[in-house]
Tab-separated table of C-alpha atoms in Angstrom:
chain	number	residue	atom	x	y	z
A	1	UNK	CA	0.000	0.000	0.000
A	2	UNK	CA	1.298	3.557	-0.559
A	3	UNK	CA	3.311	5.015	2.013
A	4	UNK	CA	3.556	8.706	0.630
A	5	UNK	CA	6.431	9.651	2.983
A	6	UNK	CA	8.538	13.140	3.032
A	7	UNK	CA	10.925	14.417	5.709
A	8	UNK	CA	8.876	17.270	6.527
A	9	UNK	CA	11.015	18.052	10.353
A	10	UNK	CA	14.227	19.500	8.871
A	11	UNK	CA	16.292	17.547	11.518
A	12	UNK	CA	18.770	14.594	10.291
A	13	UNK	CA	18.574	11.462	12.512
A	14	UNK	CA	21.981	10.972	14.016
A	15	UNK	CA	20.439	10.191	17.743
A	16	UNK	CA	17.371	7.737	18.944
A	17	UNK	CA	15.719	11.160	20.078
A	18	UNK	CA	16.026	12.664	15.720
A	19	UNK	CA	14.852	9.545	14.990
A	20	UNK	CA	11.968	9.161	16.648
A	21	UNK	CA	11.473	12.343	15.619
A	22	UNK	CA	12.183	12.064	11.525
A	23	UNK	CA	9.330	8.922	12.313
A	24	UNK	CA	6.932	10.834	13.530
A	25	UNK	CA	6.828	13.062	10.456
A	26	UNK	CA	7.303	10.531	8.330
A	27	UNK	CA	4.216	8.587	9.793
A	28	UNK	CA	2.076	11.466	9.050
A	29	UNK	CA	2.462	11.625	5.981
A	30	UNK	CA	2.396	7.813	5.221
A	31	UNK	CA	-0.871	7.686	7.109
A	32	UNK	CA	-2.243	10.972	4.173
A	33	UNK	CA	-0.822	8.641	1.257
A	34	UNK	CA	-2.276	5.603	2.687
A	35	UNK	CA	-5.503	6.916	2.588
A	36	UNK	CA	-5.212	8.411	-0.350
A	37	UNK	CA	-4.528	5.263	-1.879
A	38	UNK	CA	-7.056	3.396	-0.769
A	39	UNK	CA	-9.659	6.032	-1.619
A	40	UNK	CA	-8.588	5.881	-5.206
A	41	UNK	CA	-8.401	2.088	-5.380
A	42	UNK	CA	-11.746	1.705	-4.101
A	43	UNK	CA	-13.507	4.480	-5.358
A	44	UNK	CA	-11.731	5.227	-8.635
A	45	UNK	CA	-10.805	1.893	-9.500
A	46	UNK	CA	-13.484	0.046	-7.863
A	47	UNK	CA	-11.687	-2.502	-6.804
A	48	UNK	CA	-13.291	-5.044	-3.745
A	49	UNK	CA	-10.267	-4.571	-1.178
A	50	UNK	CA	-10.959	-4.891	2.630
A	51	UNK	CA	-11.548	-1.239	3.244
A	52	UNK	CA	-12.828	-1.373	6.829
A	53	UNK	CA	-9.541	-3.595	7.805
A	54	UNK	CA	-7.636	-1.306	5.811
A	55	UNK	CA	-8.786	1.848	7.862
A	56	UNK	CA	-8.072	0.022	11.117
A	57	UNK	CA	-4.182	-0.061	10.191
A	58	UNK	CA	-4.280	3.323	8.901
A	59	UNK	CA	-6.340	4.790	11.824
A	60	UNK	CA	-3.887	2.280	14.477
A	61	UNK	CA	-0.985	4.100	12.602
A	62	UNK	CA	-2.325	7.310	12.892
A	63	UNK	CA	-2.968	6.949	17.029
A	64	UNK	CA	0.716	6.123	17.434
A	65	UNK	CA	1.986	8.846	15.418
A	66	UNK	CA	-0.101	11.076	17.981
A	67	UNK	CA	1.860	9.317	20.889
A	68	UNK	CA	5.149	9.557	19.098
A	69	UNK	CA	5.003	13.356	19.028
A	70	UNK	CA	3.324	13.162	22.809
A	71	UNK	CA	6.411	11.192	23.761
A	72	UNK	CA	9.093	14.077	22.342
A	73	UNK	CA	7.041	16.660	24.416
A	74	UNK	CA	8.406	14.351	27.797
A	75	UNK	CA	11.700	15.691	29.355
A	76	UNK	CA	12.546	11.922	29.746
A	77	UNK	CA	15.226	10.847	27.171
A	78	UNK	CA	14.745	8.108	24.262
A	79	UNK	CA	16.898	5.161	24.208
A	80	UNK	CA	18.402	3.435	20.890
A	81	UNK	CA	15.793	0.201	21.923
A	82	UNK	CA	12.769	2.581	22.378
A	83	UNK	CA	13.541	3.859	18.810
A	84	UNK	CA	13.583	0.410	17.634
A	85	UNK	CA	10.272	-0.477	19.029
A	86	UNK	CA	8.866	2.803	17.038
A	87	UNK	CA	10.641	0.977	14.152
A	88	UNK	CA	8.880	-2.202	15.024
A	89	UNK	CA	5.427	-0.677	14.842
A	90	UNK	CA	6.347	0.837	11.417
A	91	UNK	CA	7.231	-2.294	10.114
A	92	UNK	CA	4.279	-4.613	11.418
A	93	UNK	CA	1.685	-2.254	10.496
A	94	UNK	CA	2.944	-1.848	6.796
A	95	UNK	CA	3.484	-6.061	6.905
A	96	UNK	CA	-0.259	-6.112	7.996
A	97	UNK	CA	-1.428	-3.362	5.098
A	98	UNK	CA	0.578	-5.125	2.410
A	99	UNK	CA	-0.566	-8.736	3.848
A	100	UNK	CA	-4.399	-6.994	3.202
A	101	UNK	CA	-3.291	-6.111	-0.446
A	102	UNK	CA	-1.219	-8.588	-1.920
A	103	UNK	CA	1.522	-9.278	0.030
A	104	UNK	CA	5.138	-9.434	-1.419
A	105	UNK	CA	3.179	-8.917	-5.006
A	106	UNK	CA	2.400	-5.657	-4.478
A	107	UNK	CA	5.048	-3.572	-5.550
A	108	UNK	CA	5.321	-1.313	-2.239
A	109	UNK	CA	5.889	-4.388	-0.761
A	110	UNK	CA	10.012	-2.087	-1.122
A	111	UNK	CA	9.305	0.254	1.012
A	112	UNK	CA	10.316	-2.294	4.070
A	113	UNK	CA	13.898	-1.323	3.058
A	114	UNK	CA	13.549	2.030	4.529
A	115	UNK	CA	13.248	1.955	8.068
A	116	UNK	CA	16.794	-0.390	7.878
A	117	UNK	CA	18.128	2.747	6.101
A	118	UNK	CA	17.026	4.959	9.397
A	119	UNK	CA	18.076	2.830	11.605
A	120	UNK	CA	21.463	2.743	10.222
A	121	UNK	CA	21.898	6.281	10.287
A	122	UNK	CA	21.023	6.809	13.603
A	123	UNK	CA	21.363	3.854	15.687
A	124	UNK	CA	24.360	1.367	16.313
A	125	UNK	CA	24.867	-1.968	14.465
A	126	UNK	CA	22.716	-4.460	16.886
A	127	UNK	CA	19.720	-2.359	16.495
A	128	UNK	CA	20.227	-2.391	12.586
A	129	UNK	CA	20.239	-6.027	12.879
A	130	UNK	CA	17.357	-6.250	14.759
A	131	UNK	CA	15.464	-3.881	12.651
A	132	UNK	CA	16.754	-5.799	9.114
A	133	UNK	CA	15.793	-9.330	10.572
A	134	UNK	CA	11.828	-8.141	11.635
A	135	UNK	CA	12.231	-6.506	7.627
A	136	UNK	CA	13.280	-9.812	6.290
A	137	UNK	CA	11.070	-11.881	8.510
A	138	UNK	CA	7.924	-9.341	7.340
A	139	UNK	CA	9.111	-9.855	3.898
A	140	UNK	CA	9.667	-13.810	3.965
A	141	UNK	CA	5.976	-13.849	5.248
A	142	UNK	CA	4.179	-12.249	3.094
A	143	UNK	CA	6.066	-14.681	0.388
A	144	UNK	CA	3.679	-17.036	1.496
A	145	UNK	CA	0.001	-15.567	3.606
A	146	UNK	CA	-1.596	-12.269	1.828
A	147	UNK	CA	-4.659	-11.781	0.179
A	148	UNK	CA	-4.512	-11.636	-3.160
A	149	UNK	CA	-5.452	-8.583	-5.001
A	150	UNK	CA	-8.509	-8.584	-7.225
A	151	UNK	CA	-8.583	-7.459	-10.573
A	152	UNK	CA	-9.518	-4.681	-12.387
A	153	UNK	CA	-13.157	-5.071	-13.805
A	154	UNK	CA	-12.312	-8.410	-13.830
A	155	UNK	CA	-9.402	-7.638	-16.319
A	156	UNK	CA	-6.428	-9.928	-15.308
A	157	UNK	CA	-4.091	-8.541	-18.151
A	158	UNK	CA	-4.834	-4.843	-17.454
A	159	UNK	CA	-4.092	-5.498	-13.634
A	160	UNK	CA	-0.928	-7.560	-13.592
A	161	UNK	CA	0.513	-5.443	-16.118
A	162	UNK	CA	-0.751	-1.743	-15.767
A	163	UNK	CA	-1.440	-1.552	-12.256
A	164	UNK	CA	1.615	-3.321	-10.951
A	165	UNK	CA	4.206	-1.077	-13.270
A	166	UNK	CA	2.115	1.992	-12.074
A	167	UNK	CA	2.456	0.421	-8.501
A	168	UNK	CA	6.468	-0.294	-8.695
A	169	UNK	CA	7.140	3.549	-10.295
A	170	UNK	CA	5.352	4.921	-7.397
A	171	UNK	CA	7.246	2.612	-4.641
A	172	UNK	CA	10.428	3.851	-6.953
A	173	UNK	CA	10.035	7.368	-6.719
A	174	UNK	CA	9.349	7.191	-2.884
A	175	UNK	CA	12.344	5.020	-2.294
A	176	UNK	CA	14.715	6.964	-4.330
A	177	UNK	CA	13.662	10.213	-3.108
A	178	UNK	CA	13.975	9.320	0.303
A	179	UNK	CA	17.007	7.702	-0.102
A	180	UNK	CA	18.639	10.797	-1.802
A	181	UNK	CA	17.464	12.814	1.180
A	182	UNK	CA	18.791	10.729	3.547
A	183	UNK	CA	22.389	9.995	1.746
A	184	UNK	CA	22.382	13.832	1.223
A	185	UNK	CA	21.772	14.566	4.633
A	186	UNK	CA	24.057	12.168	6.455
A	187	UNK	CA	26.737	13.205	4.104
A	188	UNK	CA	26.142	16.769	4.459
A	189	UNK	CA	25.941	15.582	9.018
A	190	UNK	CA	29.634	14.333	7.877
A	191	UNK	CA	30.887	17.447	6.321
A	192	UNK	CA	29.626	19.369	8.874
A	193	UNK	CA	31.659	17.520	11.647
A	194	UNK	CA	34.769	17.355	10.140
A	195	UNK	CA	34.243	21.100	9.861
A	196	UNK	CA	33.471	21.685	13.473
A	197	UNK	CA	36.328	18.630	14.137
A	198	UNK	CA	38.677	21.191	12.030
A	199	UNK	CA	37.305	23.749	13.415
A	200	UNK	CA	37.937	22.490	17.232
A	201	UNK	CA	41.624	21.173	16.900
A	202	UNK	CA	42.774	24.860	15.170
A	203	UNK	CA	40.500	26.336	18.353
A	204	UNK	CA	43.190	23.933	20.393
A	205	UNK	CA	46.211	24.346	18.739
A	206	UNK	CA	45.872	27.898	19.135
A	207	UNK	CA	44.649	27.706	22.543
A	208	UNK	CA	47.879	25.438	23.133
A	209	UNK	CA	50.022	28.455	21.846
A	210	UNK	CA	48.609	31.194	24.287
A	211	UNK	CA	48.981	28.272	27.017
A	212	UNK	CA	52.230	28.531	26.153
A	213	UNK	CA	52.798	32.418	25.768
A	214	UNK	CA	51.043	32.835	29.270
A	215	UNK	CA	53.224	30.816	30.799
A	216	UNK	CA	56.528	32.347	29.132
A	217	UNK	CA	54.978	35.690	29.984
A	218	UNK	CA	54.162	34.626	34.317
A	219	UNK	CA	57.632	33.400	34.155
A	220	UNK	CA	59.023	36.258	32.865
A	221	UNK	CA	57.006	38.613	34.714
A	222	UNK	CA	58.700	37.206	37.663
A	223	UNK	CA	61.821	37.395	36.678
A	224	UNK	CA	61.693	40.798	35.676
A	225	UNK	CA	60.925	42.034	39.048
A	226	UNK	CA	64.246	41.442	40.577
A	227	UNK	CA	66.387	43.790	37.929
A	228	UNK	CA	63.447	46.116	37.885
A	229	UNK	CA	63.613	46.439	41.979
A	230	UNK	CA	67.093	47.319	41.554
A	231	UNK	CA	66.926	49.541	38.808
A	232	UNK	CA	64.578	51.410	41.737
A	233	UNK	CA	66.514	51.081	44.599
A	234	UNK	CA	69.535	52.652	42.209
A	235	UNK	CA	67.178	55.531	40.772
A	236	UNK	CA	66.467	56.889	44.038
A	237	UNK	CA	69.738	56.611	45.380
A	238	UNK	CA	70.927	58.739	42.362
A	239	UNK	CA	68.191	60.998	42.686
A	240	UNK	CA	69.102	61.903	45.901
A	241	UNK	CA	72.874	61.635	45.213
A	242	UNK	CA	72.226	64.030	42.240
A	243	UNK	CA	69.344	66.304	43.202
A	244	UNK	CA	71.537	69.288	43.468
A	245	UNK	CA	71.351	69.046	38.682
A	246	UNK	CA	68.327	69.910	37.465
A	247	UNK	CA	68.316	68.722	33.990
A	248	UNK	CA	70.115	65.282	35.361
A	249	UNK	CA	67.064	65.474	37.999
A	250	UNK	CA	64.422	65.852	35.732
A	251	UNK	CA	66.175	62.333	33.436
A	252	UNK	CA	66.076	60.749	36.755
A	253	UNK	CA	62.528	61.495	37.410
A	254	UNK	CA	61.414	60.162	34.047
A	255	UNK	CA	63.467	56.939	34.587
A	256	UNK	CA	61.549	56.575	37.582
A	257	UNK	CA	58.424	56.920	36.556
A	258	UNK	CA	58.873	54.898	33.549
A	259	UNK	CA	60.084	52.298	36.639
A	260	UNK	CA	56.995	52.236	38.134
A	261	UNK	CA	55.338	52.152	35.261
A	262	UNK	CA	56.875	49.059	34.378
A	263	UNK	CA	55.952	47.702	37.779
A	264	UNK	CA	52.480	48.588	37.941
A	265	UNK	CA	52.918	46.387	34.206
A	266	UNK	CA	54.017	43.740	36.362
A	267	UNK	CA	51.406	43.544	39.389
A	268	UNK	CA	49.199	44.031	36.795
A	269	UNK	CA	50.273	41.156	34.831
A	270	UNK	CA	50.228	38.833	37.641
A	271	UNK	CA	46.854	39.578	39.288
A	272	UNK	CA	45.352	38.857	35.545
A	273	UNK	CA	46.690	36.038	35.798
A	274	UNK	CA	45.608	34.985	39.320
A	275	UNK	CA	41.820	36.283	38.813
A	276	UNK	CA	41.887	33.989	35.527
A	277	UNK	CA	42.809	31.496	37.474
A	278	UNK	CA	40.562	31.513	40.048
A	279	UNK	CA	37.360	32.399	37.935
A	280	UNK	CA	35.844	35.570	39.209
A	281	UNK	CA	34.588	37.611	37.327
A	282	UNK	CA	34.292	41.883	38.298
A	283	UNK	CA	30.380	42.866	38.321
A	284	UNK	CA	29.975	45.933	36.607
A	285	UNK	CA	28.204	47.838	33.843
A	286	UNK	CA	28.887	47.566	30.182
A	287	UNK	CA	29.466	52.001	30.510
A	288	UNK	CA	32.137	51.051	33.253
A	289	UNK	CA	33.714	48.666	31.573
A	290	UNK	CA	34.058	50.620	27.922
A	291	UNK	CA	35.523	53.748	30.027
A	292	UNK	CA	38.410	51.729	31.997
A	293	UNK	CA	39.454	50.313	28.771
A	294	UNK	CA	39.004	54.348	26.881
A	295	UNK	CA	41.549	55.362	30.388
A	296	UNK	CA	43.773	52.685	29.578
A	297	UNK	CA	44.053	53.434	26.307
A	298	UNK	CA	44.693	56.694	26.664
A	299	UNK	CA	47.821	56.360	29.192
A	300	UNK	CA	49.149	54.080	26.385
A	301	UNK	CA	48.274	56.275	23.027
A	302	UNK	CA	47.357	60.006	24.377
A	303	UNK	CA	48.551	60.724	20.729
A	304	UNK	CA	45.660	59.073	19.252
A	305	UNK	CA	41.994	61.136	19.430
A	306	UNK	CA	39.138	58.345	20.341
A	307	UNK	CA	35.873	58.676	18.812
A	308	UNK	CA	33.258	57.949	21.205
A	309	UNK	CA	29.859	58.501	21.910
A	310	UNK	CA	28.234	56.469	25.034
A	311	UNK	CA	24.336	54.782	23.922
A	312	UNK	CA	22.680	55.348	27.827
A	313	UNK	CA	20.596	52.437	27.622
A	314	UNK	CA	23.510	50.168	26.590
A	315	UNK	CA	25.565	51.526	29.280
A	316	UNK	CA	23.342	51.337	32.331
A	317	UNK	CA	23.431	47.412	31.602
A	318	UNK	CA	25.058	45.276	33.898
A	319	UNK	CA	27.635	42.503	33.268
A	320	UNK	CA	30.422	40.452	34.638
A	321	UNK	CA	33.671	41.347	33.359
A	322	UNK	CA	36.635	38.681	32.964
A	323	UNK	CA	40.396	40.457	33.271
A	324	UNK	CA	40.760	39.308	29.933
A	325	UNK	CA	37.967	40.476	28.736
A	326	UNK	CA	39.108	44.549	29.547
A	327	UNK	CA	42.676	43.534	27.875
A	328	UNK	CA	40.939	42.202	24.828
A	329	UNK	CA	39.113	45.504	23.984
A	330	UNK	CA	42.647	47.921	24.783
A	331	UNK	CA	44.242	45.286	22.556
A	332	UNK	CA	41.987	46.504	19.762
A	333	UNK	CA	42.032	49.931	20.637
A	334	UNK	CA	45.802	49.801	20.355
A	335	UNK	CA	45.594	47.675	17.178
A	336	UNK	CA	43.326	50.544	15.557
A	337	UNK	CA	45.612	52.926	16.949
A	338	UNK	CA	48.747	52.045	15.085
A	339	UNK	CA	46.881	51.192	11.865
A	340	UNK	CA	45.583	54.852	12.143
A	341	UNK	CA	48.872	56.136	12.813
A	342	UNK	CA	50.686	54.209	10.136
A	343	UNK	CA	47.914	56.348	7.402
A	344	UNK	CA	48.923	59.423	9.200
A	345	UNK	CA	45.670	59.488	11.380
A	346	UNK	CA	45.249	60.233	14.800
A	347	UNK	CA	41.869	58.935	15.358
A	348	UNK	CA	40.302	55.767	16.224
A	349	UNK	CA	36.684	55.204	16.939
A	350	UNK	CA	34.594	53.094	19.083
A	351	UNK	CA	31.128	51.975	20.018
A	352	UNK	CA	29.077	49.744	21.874
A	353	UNK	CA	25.725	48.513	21.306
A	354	UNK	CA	23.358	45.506	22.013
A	355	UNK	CA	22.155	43.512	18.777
A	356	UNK	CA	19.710	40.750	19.048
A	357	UNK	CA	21.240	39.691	22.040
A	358	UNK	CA	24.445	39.983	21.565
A	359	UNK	CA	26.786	42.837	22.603
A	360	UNK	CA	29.127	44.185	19.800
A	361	UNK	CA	32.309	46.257	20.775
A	362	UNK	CA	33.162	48.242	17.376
A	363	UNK	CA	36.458	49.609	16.615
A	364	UNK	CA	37.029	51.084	13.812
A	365	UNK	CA	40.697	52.651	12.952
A	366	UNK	CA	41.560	54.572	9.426
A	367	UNK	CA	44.722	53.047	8.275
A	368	UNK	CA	45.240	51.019	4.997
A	369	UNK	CA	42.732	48.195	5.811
A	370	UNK	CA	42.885	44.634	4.788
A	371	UNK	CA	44.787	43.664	2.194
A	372	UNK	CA	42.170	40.532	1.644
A	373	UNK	CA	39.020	40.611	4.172
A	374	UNK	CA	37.586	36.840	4.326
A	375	UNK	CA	33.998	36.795	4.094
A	376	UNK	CA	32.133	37.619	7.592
A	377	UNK	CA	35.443	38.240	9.085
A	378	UNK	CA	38.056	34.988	9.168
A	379	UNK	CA	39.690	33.250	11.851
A	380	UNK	CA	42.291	35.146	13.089
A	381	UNK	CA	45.898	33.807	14.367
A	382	UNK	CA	49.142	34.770	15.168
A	383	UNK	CA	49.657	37.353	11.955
A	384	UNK	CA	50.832	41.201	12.602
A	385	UNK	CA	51.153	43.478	9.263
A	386	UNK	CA	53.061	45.522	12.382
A	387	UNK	CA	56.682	45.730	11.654
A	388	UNK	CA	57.492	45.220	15.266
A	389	UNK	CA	54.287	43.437	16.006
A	390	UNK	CA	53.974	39.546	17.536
A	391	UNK	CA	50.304	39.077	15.761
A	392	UNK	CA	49.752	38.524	19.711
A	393	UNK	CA	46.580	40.723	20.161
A	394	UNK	CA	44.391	39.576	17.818
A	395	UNK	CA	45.210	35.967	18.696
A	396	UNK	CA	44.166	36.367	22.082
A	397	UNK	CA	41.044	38.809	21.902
A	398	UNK	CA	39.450	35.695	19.386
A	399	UNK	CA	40.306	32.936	21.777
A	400	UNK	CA	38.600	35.160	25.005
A	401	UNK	CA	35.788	36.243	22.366
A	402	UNK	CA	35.572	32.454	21.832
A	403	UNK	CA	35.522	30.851	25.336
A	404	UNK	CA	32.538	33.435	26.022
A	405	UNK	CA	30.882	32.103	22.881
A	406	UNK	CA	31.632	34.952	21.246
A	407	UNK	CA	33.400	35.661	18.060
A	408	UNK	CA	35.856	38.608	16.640
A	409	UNK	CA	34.958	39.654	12.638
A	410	UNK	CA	36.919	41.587	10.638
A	411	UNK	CA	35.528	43.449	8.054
A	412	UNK	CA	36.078	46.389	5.492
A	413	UNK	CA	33.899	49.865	5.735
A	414	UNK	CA	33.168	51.936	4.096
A	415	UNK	CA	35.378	55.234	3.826
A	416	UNK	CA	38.396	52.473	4.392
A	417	UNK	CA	40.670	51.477	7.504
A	418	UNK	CA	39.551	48.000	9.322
A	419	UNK	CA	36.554	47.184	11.395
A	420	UNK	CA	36.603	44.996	14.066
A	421	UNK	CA	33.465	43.992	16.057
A	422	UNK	CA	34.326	41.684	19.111
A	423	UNK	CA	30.711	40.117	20.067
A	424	UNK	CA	29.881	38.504	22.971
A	425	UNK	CA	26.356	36.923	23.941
A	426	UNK	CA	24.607	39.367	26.533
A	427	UNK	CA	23.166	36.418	28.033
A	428	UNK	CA	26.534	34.662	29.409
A	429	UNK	CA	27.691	38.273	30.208
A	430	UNK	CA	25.285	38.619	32.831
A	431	UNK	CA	25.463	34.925	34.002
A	432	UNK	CA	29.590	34.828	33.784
A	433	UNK	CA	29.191	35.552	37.710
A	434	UNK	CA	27.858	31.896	37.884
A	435	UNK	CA	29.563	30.185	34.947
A	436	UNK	CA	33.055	31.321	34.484
């Protein structure tokens, strides 16, 4: 009997729950081109075929698919043997439809190939076993008990030869369209996790490389404060050795704050590294956070003019902040800066806004741009156009973008110069308090 079947839930079946799932659909529609068929075959054709029996498997088929789409509603999960018993139910109620209307001589008698084809796709090897021996026992069955099907007007020529060819280009054009959707899909399922699989081990090779860095950097960090103590100690004992010169003052002075600069650097440095390590995040407000980064940035670059112009509403929201997270948006706003300065432009420009969820930190600087923009803004490594550059920054404002579930796009404006946006979901911004 005809099972007019199309995968009308967009979802492949690589999981017992998708399968169930793909069924349920799948049922429906088998239960419309059921019916459809035996309408025509009684009505149009006027053939004597058990209709009432007939409409008891269609309307027993129908009831389950009902409970199959009650069942995905439960929170309870679906196990690779409670697919198979969906599969089971398929299977027998098409055996007992094709037992009512000619057994293995009617040509739909095929379609008990595809629920072998689902269950291979989705479910492990003893369950497509199981699923191919009830097929070939259904099949090996109705080689010997069905009903026969009567002829047309009594024509046996007309019905063995027109109405069984008309019968097996029908089963055809089901079987081979759902096969191609099915082969399509669980190769395009493939492609798509090699992607992602791609995708992941660059994510860790990268993430390996930082790893590294950081732990150069704490190492160094440390060793840094011993000269830089002395260096100090020796500063203010020539300072006060030499205070009597005032242009050999004035040098000292500037050595000395350029000393503590480099200290701060260091403290700094290390209690990044100890609030990344132990997870706490800073509760503040997305205004706050955008204006300790625009004061960083301009102790490093008071050259460069910043373009800014606060949205109140975005602002007033409130967010957890990871250290990383302020260091990521000065390493842009130093980025932008010496692209700007390399065009001869002292100007850089930021803003913040909220976009369908998602907050997007855009900084935009005026220099040459990008000498090839991928599309939506490509993954970006360890690369620097910078002559004295480590391709650091970028590097590590993706992979904190990233572990937020974020991402960092490049792109190309208008008017020239590069565009980054650095966005972050709003959602695990104001849960990072909990999460991170």
């Amino acid at each position: 009997m005809s099972a007019t079947t199309t995968a009308a839930s967009g979802t492949w079946p690589h999981g017992p729950r998708q399968l169930v799932s793909t069924l349920a659909w799948l049922r429906l529609c088998a239960v419309a081109g059921q019916a459809l068929t035996v309408t025509f075959v009684a009505v149009w054709l006027d053939l004597p075929i058990p209709v009432i029996p007939l409409a008891i498997g269609i309307a027993v088929l129908a009831a389950f698919a009902l409970f199959a789409f009650w069942r995905l509603a439960q929170p309870r999960p679906i196990g690779s043997a409670e697919a198979v018993v969906h599969i089971a139910i398929d299977t027998i109620v098409l055996g007992y439809l094709l037992y009512l209307t000619g057994g293995a001589t009617n040509p739909f008698v095929s379609l008990l190939v595809m629920p072998i084809t689902l269950t291979a796709a989705a479910l492990p090897r003893l369950y497509v076993a199981a699923v191919a021996t009830l097929a070939a026992t259904t099949y090996l069955v109705l080689l010997r008990w069905y009903l026969p099907l009567p002829y047309v007007h009594g024509d046996r020529s007309y019905n063995v030869f027109n109405l069984h060819v008309a019968g097996m280009a029908i089963s055809f054009v089901i079987t081979a369209g759902l096969l191609g959707f099915f082969i399509a899909g669980l190769a395009g399922a493939l492609r798509a996790r090699q992607a992602a699989s791609e995708h992941e081990r660059e994510r860790a090779l990268r993430d390996e490389g930082i790893l590294a860095i950081a732990t150069q950097a704490a190492g160094t960090a440390h060793e840094l404060n011993t000269p830089l103590s002395t260096m100090r100690t020796l500063l203010t004992e020539l300072r006060r050795e030499h205070g009597d010169q005032p242009q050999l003052a004035e040098d000292l002075a500037l050595l000395a704050g350029q000393a503590d600069r480099c200290r701060d650097i260091l403290r700094e440095l290390v209690a990044v590294g100890r609030n990344q390590l132990a997870g706490k995040p800073e509760r503040t407000t997305i205004g706050a956070y955008v204006d300790a980064a625009r004061r960083s940035f301009a102790l490093l670059r008071p050259e460069i003019e910043l373009d800014y112009t606060p949205d109140e509403i975005v602002a007033e929201r409130a967010v957890y902040i990871v250290p990383a997270l302020r260091h990521a948006l000065i390493n842009l706003l130093n980025n932008a800066g010496d692209a700007s300065s390399s065009a001869g432009q002292l100007r850089v420009a930021l803003q913040a806004a909220i976009v369908g969820g998602w907050l997007e930190l855009r900084v935009r600087d005026y220099g040459p741009g990008l000498d090839a923009p991928a599309p939506g803004g490509a993954s970006i490594g360890f690369f620097t156009t910078k002559r004295d550059g480590l391709g650091l920054g970028l590097a590590l404002t993706k992979a904190t973008a990233e572990r937020l579930g974020g991402e960092l796009i490049a792109q190309r404006p208008d008017g020239g110069g590069t565009l980054q946006r650095l966005r972050l979901p709003v959602s695990v911004l104001e849960n990072a308090g909990h999460d991170v």
